[in-house]
XYZ file of C-alpha atoms in Angstrom:
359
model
C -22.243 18.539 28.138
C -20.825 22.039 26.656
C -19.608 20.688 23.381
C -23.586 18.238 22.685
C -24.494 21.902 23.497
C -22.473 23.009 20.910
C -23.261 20.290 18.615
C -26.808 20.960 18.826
C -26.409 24.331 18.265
C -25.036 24.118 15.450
C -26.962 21.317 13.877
C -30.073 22.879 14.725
C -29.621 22.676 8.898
C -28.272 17.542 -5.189
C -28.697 14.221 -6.938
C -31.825 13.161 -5.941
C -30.331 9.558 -7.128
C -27.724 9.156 -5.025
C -27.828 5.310 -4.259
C -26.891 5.603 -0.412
C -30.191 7.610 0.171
C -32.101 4.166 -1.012
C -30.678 2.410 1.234
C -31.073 3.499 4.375
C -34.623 2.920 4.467
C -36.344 5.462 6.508
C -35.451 8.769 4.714
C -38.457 8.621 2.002
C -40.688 11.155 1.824
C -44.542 10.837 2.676
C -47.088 9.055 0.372
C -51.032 9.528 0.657
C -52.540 6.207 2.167
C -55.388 4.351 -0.274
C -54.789 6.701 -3.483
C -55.616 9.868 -1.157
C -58.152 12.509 -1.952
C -57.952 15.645 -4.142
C -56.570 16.981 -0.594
C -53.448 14.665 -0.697
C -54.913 13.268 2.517
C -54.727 11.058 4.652
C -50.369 11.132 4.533
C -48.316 8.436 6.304
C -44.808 9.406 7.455
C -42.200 7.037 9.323
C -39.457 8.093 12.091
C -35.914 6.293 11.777
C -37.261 3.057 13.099
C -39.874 2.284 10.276
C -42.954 3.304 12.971
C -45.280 5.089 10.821
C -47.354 8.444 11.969
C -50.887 9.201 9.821
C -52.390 12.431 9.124
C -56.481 12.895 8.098
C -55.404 16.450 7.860
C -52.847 19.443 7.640
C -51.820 20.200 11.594
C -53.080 23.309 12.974
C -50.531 24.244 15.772
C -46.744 22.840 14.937
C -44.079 22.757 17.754
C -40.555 22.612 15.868
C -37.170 21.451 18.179
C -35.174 24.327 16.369
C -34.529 26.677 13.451
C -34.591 24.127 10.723
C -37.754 23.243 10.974
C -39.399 26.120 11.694
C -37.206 27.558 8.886
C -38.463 24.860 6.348
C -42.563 25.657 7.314
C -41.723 29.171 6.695
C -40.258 28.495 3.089
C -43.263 25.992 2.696
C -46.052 29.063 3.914
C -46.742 27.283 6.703
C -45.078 29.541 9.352
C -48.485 30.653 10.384
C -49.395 27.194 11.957
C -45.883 27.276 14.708
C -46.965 28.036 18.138
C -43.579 27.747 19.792
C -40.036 26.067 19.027
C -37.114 25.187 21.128
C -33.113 26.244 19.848
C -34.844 29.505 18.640
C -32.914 31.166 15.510
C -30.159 33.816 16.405
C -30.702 37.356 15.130
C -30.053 37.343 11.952
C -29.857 33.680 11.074
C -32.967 33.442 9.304
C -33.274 34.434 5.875
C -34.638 38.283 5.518
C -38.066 37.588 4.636
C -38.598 35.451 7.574
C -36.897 37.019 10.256
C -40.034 39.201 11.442
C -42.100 36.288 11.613
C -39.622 33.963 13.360
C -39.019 36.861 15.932
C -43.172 35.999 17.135
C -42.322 32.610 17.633
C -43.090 31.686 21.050
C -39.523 30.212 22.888
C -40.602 27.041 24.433
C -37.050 26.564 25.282
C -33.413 28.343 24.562
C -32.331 24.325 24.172
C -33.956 21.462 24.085
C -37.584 22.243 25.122
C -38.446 20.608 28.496
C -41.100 18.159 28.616
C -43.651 19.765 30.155
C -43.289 22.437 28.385
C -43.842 20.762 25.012
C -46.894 18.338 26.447
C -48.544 21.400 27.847
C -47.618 24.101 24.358
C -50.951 22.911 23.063
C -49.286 21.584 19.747
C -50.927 18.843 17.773
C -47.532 18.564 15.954
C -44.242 17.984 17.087
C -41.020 18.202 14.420
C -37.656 16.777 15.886
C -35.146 17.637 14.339
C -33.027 15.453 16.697
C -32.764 11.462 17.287
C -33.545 10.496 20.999
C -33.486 12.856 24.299
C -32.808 10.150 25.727
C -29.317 10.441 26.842
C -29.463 14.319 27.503
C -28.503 14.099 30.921
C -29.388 16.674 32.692
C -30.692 18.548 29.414
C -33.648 16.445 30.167
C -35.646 13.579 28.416
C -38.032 13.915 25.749
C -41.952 12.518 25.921
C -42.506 8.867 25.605
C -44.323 8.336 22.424
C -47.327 7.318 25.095
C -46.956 10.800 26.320
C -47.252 12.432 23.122
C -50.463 10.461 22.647
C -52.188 11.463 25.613
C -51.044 15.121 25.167
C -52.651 14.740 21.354
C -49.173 15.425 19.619
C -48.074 14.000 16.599
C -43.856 13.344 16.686
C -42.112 13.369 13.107
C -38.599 13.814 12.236
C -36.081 15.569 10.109
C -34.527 12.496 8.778
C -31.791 14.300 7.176
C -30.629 14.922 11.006
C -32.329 12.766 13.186
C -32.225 9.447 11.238
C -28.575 10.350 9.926
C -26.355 8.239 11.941
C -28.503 5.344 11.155
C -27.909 5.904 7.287
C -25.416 2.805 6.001
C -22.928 5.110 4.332
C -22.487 9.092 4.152
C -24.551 12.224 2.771
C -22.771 12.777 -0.901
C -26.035 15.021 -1.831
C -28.925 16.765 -0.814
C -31.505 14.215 -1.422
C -31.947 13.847 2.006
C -32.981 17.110 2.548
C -35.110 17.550 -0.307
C -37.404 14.388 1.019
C -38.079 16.490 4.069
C -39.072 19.009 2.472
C -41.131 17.011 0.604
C -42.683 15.114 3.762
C -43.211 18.294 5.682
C -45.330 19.694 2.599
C -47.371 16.612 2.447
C -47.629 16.683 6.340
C -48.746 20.298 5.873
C -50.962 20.541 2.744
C -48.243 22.250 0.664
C -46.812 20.113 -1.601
C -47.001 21.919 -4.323
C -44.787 24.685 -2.379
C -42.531 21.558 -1.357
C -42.132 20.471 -5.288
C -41.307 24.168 -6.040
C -38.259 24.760 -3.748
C -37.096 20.922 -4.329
C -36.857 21.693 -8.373
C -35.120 25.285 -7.548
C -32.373 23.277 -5.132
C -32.106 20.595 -7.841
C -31.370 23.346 -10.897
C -29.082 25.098 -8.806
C -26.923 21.919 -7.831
C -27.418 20.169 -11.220
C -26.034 23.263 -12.841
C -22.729 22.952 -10.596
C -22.635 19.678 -11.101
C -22.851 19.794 -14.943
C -19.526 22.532 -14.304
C -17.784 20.159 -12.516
C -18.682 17.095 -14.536
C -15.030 16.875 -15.606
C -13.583 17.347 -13.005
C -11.838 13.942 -11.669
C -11.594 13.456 -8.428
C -8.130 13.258 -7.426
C -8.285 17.264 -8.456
C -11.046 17.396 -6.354
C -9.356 19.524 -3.332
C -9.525 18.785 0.321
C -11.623 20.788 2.453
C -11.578 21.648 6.066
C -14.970 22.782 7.830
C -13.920 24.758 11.069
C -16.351 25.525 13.763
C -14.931 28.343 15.014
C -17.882 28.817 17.410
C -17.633 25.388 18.811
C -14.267 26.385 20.320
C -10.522 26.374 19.442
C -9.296 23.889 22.338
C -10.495 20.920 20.621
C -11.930 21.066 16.795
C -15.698 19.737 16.112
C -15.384 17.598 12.408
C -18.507 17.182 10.575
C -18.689 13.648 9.377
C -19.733 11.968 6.336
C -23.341 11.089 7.649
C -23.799 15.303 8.173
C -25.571 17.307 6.282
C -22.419 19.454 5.253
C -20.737 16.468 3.732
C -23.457 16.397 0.974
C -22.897 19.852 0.614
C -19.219 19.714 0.466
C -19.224 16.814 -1.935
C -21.995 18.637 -4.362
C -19.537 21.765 -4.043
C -16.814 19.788 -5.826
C -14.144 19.702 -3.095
C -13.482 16.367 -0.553
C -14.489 16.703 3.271
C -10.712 15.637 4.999
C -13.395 13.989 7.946
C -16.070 12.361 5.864
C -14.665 8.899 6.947
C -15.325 9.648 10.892
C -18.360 7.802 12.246
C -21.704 9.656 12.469
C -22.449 13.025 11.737
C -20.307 15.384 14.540
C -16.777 14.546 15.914
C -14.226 16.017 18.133
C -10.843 15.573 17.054
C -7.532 17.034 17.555
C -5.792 19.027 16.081
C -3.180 16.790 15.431
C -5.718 15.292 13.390
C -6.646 18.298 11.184
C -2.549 18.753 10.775
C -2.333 15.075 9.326
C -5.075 16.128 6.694
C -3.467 19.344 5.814
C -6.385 20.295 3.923
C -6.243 23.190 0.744
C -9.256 24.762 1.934
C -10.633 25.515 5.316
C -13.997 26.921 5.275
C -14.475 29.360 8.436
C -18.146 28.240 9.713
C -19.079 31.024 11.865
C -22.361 31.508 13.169
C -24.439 34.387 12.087
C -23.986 37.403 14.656
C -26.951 39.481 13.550
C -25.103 42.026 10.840
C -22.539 42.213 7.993
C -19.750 44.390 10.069
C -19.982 41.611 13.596
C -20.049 38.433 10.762
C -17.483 40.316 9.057
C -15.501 40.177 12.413
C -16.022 36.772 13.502
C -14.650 35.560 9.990
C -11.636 37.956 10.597
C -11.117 36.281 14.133
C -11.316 32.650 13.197
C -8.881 33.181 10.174
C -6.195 35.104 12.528
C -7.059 32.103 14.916
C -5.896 29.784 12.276
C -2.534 32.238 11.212
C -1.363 32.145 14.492
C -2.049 29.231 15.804
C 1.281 26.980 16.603
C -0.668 24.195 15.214
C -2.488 25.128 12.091
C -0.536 28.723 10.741
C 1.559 25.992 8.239
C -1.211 24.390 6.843
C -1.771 24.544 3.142
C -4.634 26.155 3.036
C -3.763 28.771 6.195
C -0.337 29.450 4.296
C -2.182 30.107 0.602
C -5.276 32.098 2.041
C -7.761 29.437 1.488
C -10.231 30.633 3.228
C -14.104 30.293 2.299
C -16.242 32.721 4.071
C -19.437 30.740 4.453
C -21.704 30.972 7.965
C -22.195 27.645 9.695
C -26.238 27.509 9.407
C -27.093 27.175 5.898
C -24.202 24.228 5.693
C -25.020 22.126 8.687
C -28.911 22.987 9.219
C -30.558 20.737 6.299
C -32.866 22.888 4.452
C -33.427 24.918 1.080
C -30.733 27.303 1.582
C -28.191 24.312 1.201
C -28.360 24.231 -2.373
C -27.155 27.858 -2.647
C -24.358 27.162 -0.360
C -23.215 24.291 -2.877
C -22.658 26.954 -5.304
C -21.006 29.288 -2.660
C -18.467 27.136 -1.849
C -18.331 25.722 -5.591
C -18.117 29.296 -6.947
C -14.990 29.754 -4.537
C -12.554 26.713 -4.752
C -13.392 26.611 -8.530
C -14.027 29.877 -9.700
C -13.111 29.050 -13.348
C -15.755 26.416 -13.890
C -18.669 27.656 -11.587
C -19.838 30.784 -11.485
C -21.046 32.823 -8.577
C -25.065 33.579 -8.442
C -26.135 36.851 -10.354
C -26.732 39.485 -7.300
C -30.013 40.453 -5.658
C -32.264 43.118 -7.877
């Protein structure tokens, strides 16, 4: 139960051609039903099973399962509309502009948000960013969909998370994310918001990409995400169906995992050893300031140093450390596209360039 805790916790965020997105059926973004009006309404969305949802208009009061949805609504202007969200964000884990208005956000729940809860939060719009409650044990289950229609809610998913173990093959890019975005501004009435932030994620990858267009692959390094939060007993591997693969890939290095099955895996560290990756990427979480992130980085390197089992890896041995937060790698959303040039910017800091600072 601790480490789906921890899983959750963490997951809770390109080439929009990527062929793999096509085909796994249920990650495309809304579409107005009958040509639509000058509103862009009514909007059909689907979950990961093909079941379609249909709005007549933008919802009023939004429920979100966790940070990256309520994240996304505030990038989309929408914020205003979120009357509660379960996995609240950590202080400082949303961006700066957003962290006043997140800290208003009514906690339904410091996990998953329990049923009643949600049926009674007086939502007409639930966003999941997770597949099926189901098997939660004693986290609880989530409303039958029968529930959610008496209560009046509407249920839609982040398929970028919630549909991703479903997808036939792994997340090499960010298109993904970018169709939720794009479905949650239809869903919402901002799509013109939505087509904004997609075209800034696309310049920003596309302009790493052109850097690293030749660059083969076998010079491609290998790359290590650590979850230092998720504990040091047994290592948590993001997968090549997670949102951090496509990041990773985009970034120009190769995830050592990205052939485990689903999105999150526990592993051993015999298992990281056998990879000996060249660069391990410290994925703290966000402790709420520059001096206790600044800490947490220090401790999960000197972790790694002293470790029996990791202190002669390549990567420990050379320093090849990238000092990148876990939340705007795993948690789909806009902020993924900068992190592609982060990490890019870092491994390959002859072809890719960091981003010119603030002011």
């Amino acid at each position: 139960m601790a480490a789906v805790v921890v899983l959750f916790a963490t997951a809770c965020g390109g080439d929009s051609k990527d062929t793999n997105t096509a085909a796994s059926g249920p990650t495309a973004s809304a579409t107005g039903a009958g040509g639509g009006g000058a509103s862009g309404f009514p909007v059909k969305v689907t979950d990961c099973a093909g079941a379609e949802t249909t709005f007549t208009e933008a919802p009023k009061k939004v429920v979100t399962s966790n940070a990256s949805s309520l994240e996304m609504l505030f990038w989309l202007g929408a914020g205003d509309r979120v009357v509660g969200t379960g996995f609240p964000p950590g202080k400082g884990t949303m961006p700066a502009q957003f962290a006043a208005q997140a800290d208003k956000v009514r906690v339904l729940g410091d996990m998953v948000i329990p049923k009643e809860q949600l049926l009674g939060s007086g939502a007409d719009t639930y966003i999941d960013t997770f597949a099926d409650m189901g098997g939660m044990g004693a986290m609880g289950s989530g409303p039958s969909a029968k529930e959610f229609a008496a209560a009046g809610i509407k249920h839609i998913y982040l398929k970028s998370t919630a549909c991703a173990t479903k997808r036939p093959g792994p997340q090499q890019d960010l298109s993904a994310v970018e169709a939720d975005i794009k479905e949650l501004g239809a869903v919402t009435g901002t799509s013109a918001r939505a087509d904004e932030l997609v075209a800034g994620m696309e310049q920003t990858v596309g302009t790493v990409r052109t850097a690293l267009a030749g660059l083969p692959q076998d010079r491609r390094p290998s790359y290590f995400f650590f979850d230092f939060d998720a504990g040091t007993k047994q290592p948590i591997a993001v997968c090549g169906k997670q949102v951090a693969n496509a990041v990773i890939t985009q970034a120009g290095a190769r995830n050592v995992f990205a052939d485990c099955a689903g999105d999150f895996k526990p592993v051993a560290w015999e298992d990281v050893v056998a990879k000996n990756p060249d660069w391990i990427q410290l994925g703290v979480r966000n402790k709420g300031s520059a001096e206790a992130n600044a800490k947490a980085f220090d401790d999960a390197e000197r972790f790694l140093r002293t470790f029996d089992a990791t202190k002669g890896l390549n990567a420990v041995r050379d320093g090849r450390f990238v000092r990148i937060g876990s939340e705007s790698t795993t948690i789909a959303g806009v902020r993924n596209a900068e992190t592609v040039r982060r990490i890019a910017s870092t491994i390959h800091p002859d072809l890719v360039r960091p981003a010119p600072a603030a002011g």
